[in-house]
Amino acid sequence: MIRFIAALLFAIIYLIVSIPILIAEWILRKFNRHAADISSLRIIQWVFKVISFICGVKLTVIGEENVPRDEAVLYICNHRSYFDIILTYARCPGLTGYISKDVMAKVPLLNIWMKRLYCLFLDRNDMKKGLQTILTGIDQIKNGISMCIFPEGTRNRTEEEMLPFKGGSLKMAEKTGCPIIPMAITNSADILENHIPKVRSTHVILQYGAPIRIKELSPEDRKHLSAYVQNEVHRMLLDNENYQHSK
């Protein structure tokens, strides 16, 4: 409970004291947009690392060398916890926008930081707005900004199986030709969701798979792309389990 309160207080205090930072970076963007973008990225990555430290997260990262440093990518990950965002975003090498629930757009100050960092808000109840969100994500990838989406559509509350990946979540890679980077995250729900409101020190494993380039896949795999990518994530989850048991 103490970890939960400490992490929550840190996040709230940061959002309040970040108001001058937002103003300063708004001014900087007038002169050097890229410098302001990178500054925002590194600041939030530091904040997320501090939250992870407060919560006692012990992170093992596998395959990070698979992430290209010279081109935008589409990150695809299983989703068990809000900490999936905190842990993965803290390791993004370059500008990356996350696809988030539209409810997050209503959180004061947090919504400003998310927009500043090219995050997009998805309204799952409005197909037209949902399509526009994906089209915006496509434009951002074309402009060199990586995107991340959790294709299960919501946090999965079961340990055994992933929810089916939604095919539309991969349109950003299909329309841009960018590499897909599959990510598999294990044990993140043990930090908080499995015993809310207690936060427990947890060993989390994050694995990055080899880049998937759609044009290099067989016609059959391209036809069933969402299943192909989900199988890659599932395979890595099994690897993570084996890694954990070997320790």
Short mmCIF file of C-alpha atoms in Angstrom, two decimals:
data_model
loop_
_atom_site.label_atom_id
_atom_site.label_comp_id
_atom_site.label_asym_id
_atom_site.label_seq_id
_atom_site.Cartn_x
_atom_site.Cartn_y
_atom_site.Cartn_z
CA MET A 1 0.00 0.00 0.00
CA ILE A 2 2.90 2.35 0.79
CA ARG A 3 4.40 1.83 -2.67
CA PHE A 4 1.03 2.57 -4.29
CA ILE A 5 0.60 5.81 -2.36
CA ALA A 6 4.19 6.89 -3.00
CA ALA A 7 3.95 6.23 -6.74
CA LEU A 8 0.58 7.98 -6.99
CA LEU A 9 1.81 11.03 -5.05
CA PHE A 10 4.92 11.24 -7.20
CA ALA A 11 2.83 11.15 -10.40
CA ILE A 12 0.39 13.79 -9.14
CA ILE A 13 3.13 16.10 -7.85
CA TYR A 14 5.03 15.75 -11.11
CA LEU A 15 1.98 16.65 -13.20
CA ILE A 16 1.45 19.77 -11.10
CA VAL A 17 5.06 20.95 -11.12
CA SER A 18 5.37 20.13 -14.83
CA ILE A 19 3.17 23.08 -15.82
CA PRO A 20 6.19 25.43 -16.18
CA ILE A 21 7.99 22.67 -18.11
CA LEU A 22 5.09 22.41 -20.55
CA ILE A 23 5.18 26.17 -21.05
CA ALA A 24 8.96 26.17 -21.58
CA GLU A 25 8.75 23.34 -24.07
CA TRP A 26 5.86 25.06 -25.88
CA ILE A 27 8.19 28.02 -26.40
CA LEU A 28 11.07 25.75 -27.45
CA ARG A 29 8.83 24.08 -30.05
CA LYS A 30 8.45 27.47 -31.75
CA PHE A 31 12.18 27.46 -32.48
CA ASN A 32 13.18 23.79 -32.57
CA ARG A 33 10.33 21.28 -32.65
CA HIS A 34 12.58 18.22 -32.71
CA ALA A 35 14.57 19.36 -29.67
CA ALA A 36 11.33 19.95 -27.76
CA ASP A 37 10.02 16.52 -28.79
CA ILE A 38 13.16 14.73 -27.61
CA SER A 39 13.16 16.73 -24.38
CA SER A 40 9.55 15.70 -23.67
CA LEU A 41 10.36 12.08 -24.47
CA ARG A 42 13.35 11.90 -22.13
CA ILE A 43 11.54 13.71 -19.30
CA ILE A 44 8.59 11.30 -19.35
CA GLN A 45 10.91 8.32 -19.67
CA TRP A 46 12.68 9.52 -16.52
CA VAL A 47 9.33 9.89 -14.74
CA PHE A 48 8.32 6.36 -15.71
CA LYS A 49 11.65 4.96 -14.54
CA VAL A 50 11.21 6.67 -11.18
CA ILE A 51 7.70 5.21 -10.83
CA SER A 52 9.06 1.76 -11.66
CA PHE A 53 11.78 2.20 -9.03
CA ILE A 54 9.28 3.33 -6.38
CA CYS A 55 7.13 0.26 -7.15
CA GLY A 56 10.11 -2.07 -6.87
CA VAL A 57 9.93 -3.36 -10.44
CA LYS A 58 12.86 -5.55 -11.43
CA LEU A 59 12.96 -5.57 -15.22
CA THR A 60 14.74 -8.08 -17.43
CA VAL A 61 14.93 -7.02 -21.08
CA ILE A 62 15.60 -9.53 -23.85
CA GLY A 63 16.20 -8.82 -27.53
CA GLU A 64 16.32 -5.02 -27.35
CA GLU A 65 18.90 -5.08 -30.13
CA ASN A 66 16.03 -6.04 -32.46
CA VAL A 67 14.61 -2.50 -32.29
CA PRO A 68 15.79 -0.41 -35.28
CA ARG A 69 17.27 2.97 -34.38
CA ASP A 70 17.08 4.50 -37.85
CA GLU A 71 13.42 4.10 -38.83
CA ALA A 72 9.94 4.34 -37.38
CA VAL A 73 8.31 1.06 -36.33
CA LEU A 74 4.98 -0.27 -35.10
CA TYR A 75 5.29 -1.87 -31.67
CA ILE A 76 2.78 -4.63 -30.95
CA CYS A 77 2.44 -5.97 -27.40
CA ASN A 78 0.21 -8.12 -25.22
CA HIS A 79 -1.58 -6.14 -22.52
CA ARG A 80 -2.04 -7.14 -18.88
CA SER A 81 -1.37 -3.98 -16.91
CA TYR A 82 -1.19 -0.20 -16.96
CA PHE A 83 2.49 -0.77 -16.21
CA ASP A 84 2.91 -2.20 -19.71
CA ILE A 85 2.90 1.39 -20.95
CA ILE A 86 5.21 2.65 -18.22
CA LEU A 87 7.78 -0.09 -18.73
CA THR A 88 7.81 -0.18 -22.53
CA TYR A 89 7.67 3.57 -23.11
CA ALA A 90 10.66 4.12 -20.84
CA ARG A 91 12.77 2.11 -23.30
CA CYS A 92 11.70 3.64 -26.62
CA PRO A 93 14.87 4.84 -28.40
CA GLY A 94 13.04 7.56 -30.34
CA LEU A 95 9.77 9.45 -30.59
CA THR A 96 6.87 7.06 -30.09
CA GLY A 97 3.15 7.64 -29.83
CA TYR A 98 0.86 5.16 -28.08
CA ILE A 99 -2.73 4.38 -29.07
CA SER A 100 -4.77 4.90 -25.91
CA LYS A 101 -8.38 4.71 -24.79
CA ASP A 102 -10.22 7.97 -25.43
CA VAL A 103 -11.03 8.24 -21.71
CA MET A 104 -7.39 9.19 -21.10
CA ALA A 105 -7.96 12.37 -23.10
CA LYS A 106 -10.07 13.63 -20.19
CA VAL A 107 -7.30 13.47 -17.55
CA PRO A 108 -6.02 17.02 -16.91
CA LEU A 109 -2.32 17.68 -17.62
CA LEU A 110 -1.71 14.02 -18.45
CA ASN A 111 -3.67 14.53 -21.67
CA ILE A 112 -1.44 17.47 -22.60
CA TRP A 113 1.72 15.40 -22.11
CA MET A 114 0.23 12.54 -24.11
CA LYS A 115 -0.67 14.82 -27.02
CA ARG A 116 2.76 16.42 -26.82
CA LEU A 117 4.25 12.94 -27.19
CA TYR A 118 2.12 12.06 -30.23
CA CYS A 119 -0.20 9.67 -28.39
CA LEU A 120 -3.59 9.15 -30.04
CA PHE A 121 -6.93 8.52 -28.41
CA LEU A 122 -9.10 5.75 -29.84
CA ASP A 123 -12.89 5.84 -29.60
CA ARG A 124 -13.89 2.18 -30.01
CA ASN A 125 -17.58 3.09 -30.21
CA ASP A 126 -17.23 5.33 -33.25
CA MET A 127 -15.86 3.60 -36.35
CA LYS A 128 -15.35 6.88 -38.22
CA LYS A 129 -13.30 8.39 -35.40
CA GLY A 130 -11.43 5.12 -34.97
CA LEU A 131 -10.47 5.13 -38.64
CA GLN A 132 -9.29 8.72 -38.39
CA THR A 133 -7.09 7.77 -35.43
CA ILE A 134 -5.44 5.02 -37.46
CA LEU A 135 -4.96 7.38 -40.42
CA THR A 136 -3.27 9.86 -38.11
CA GLY A 137 -1.01 7.08 -36.84
CA ILE A 138 -0.09 6.24 -40.43
CA ASP A 139 0.88 9.86 -41.06
CA GLN A 140 2.99 9.93 -37.90
CA ILE A 141 4.91 6.81 -38.93
CA LYS A 142 5.53 8.37 -42.35
CA ASN A 143 6.96 11.37 -40.50
CA GLY A 144 9.38 9.18 -38.55
CA ILE A 145 7.39 8.73 -35.33
CA SER A 146 7.01 5.16 -34.14
CA MET A 147 3.64 3.97 -32.87
CA CYS A 148 2.66 1.39 -30.28
CA ILE A 149 -0.66 -0.38 -29.99
CA PHE A 150 -2.02 -3.17 -27.82
CA PRO A 151 -4.05 -5.16 -30.36
CA GLU A 152 -6.06 -7.11 -27.81
CA GLY A 153 -8.06 -3.90 -27.52
CA THR A 154 -8.11 -3.83 -23.71
CA ARG A 155 -6.21 -5.20 -20.76
CA ASN A 156 -6.40 -8.98 -20.71
CA ARG A 157 -7.30 -10.23 -17.23
CA THR A 158 -6.47 -13.89 -17.86
CA GLU A 159 -3.05 -15.46 -17.47
CA GLU A 160 -3.45 -18.34 -19.86
CA GLU A 161 -4.42 -16.87 -23.23
CA MET A 162 -4.25 -13.59 -25.07
CA LEU A 163 -7.40 -12.04 -26.47
CA PRO A 164 -7.58 -12.21 -30.28
CA PHE A 165 -5.57 -9.48 -31.97
CA LYS A 166 -7.75 -6.99 -33.82
CA GLY A 167 -6.74 -6.92 -37.49
CA GLY A 168 -7.22 -3.18 -37.82
CA SER A 169 -4.44 -2.57 -35.33
CA LEU A 170 -1.87 -3.59 -37.95
CA LYS A 171 -3.10 -1.23 -40.67
CA MET A 172 -0.44 1.29 -39.72
CA ALA A 173 2.27 -1.18 -40.73
CA GLU A 174 0.39 -2.44 -43.79
CA LYS A 175 -0.08 1.06 -45.17
CA THR A 176 3.44 2.35 -44.42
CA GLY A 177 5.57 -0.77 -44.83
CA CYS A 178 7.29 -0.06 -41.50
CA PRO A 179 8.70 -2.97 -39.48
CA ILE A 180 6.48 -4.52 -36.83
CA ILE A 181 8.28 -5.07 -33.54
CA PRO A 182 6.47 -7.73 -31.48
CA MET A 183 6.85 -7.32 -27.72
CA ALA A 184 5.95 -9.80 -25.00
CA ILE A 185 5.66 -8.64 -21.41
CA THR A 186 5.34 -11.13 -18.56
CA ASN A 187 4.27 -10.65 -14.92
CA SER A 188 3.32 -6.97 -15.23
CA ALA A 189 -0.13 -7.61 -13.71
CA ASP A 190 1.61 -8.85 -10.56
CA ILE A 191 2.77 -5.30 -9.86
CA LEU A 192 -0.73 -3.96 -9.19
CA GLU A 193 -3.75 -5.41 -11.01
CA ASN A 194 -3.67 -8.85 -9.39
CA HIS A 195 -3.98 -7.35 -5.89
CA ILE A 196 -5.25 -3.76 -6.16
CA PRO A 197 -4.50 -1.46 -4.36
CA LYS A 198 -1.31 -3.15 -3.17
CA VAL A 199 1.83 -2.64 -5.24
CA ARG A 200 4.34 -5.45 -4.95
CA SER A 201 7.96 -5.68 -6.01
CA THR A 202 7.83 -7.85 -9.13
CA HIS A 203 10.24 -9.34 -11.63
CA VAL A 204 8.93 -8.42 -15.09
CA ILE A 205 10.31 -9.79 -18.34
CA LEU A 206 10.10 -7.73 -21.52
CA GLN A 207 11.15 -9.37 -24.76
CA TYR A 208 11.47 -7.77 -28.18
CA GLY A 209 11.12 -10.00 -31.22
CA ALA A 210 12.87 -9.70 -34.55
CA PRO A 211 11.38 -7.08 -36.89
CA ILE A 212 8.53 -8.40 -39.02
CA ARG A 213 8.58 -6.89 -42.50
CA ILE A 214 5.29 -7.57 -44.20
CA LYS A 215 6.68 -7.59 -47.74
CA GLU A 216 9.02 -10.44 -46.76
CA LEU A 217 6.19 -12.68 -45.51
CA SER A 218 4.51 -15.37 -47.57
CA PRO A 219 1.15 -14.49 -49.17
CA GLU A 220 -0.58 -16.75 -46.63
CA ASP A 221 1.06 -15.04 -43.66
CA ARG A 222 0.25 -11.61 -45.08
CA LYS A 223 -3.37 -12.68 -45.45
CA HIS A 224 -3.52 -13.67 -41.78
CA LEU A 225 -1.14 -11.02 -40.47
CA SER A 226 -2.80 -10.48 -37.09
CA ALA A 227 -2.66 -14.21 -36.32
CA TYR A 228 0.95 -14.37 -37.48
CA VAL A 229 2.01 -11.51 -35.20
CA GLN A 230 -0.01 -12.90 -32.28
CA ASN A 231 1.75 -16.26 -32.67
CA GLU A 232 5.10 -14.46 -32.46
CA VAL A 233 4.07 -12.71 -29.25
CA HIS A 234 2.72 -15.98 -27.83
CA ARG A 235 5.97 -17.75 -28.65
CA MET A 236 7.93 -15.09 -26.77
CA LEU A 237 5.62 -15.35 -23.78
CA LEU A 238 6.42 -19.06 -23.64
CA ASP A 239 10.12 -18.19 -23.88
CA ASN A 240 9.70 -15.78 -20.97
CA GLU A 241 8.10 -18.49 -18.86
CA ASN A 242 10.96 -20.86 -19.60
CA TYR A 243 13.48 -18.10 -18.81
CA GLN A 244 11.75 -17.39 -15.51
CA HIS A 245 11.71 -21.05 -14.51
CA SER A 246 15.38 -21.44 -15.35
CA LYS A 247 16.34 -18.71 -12.84
#
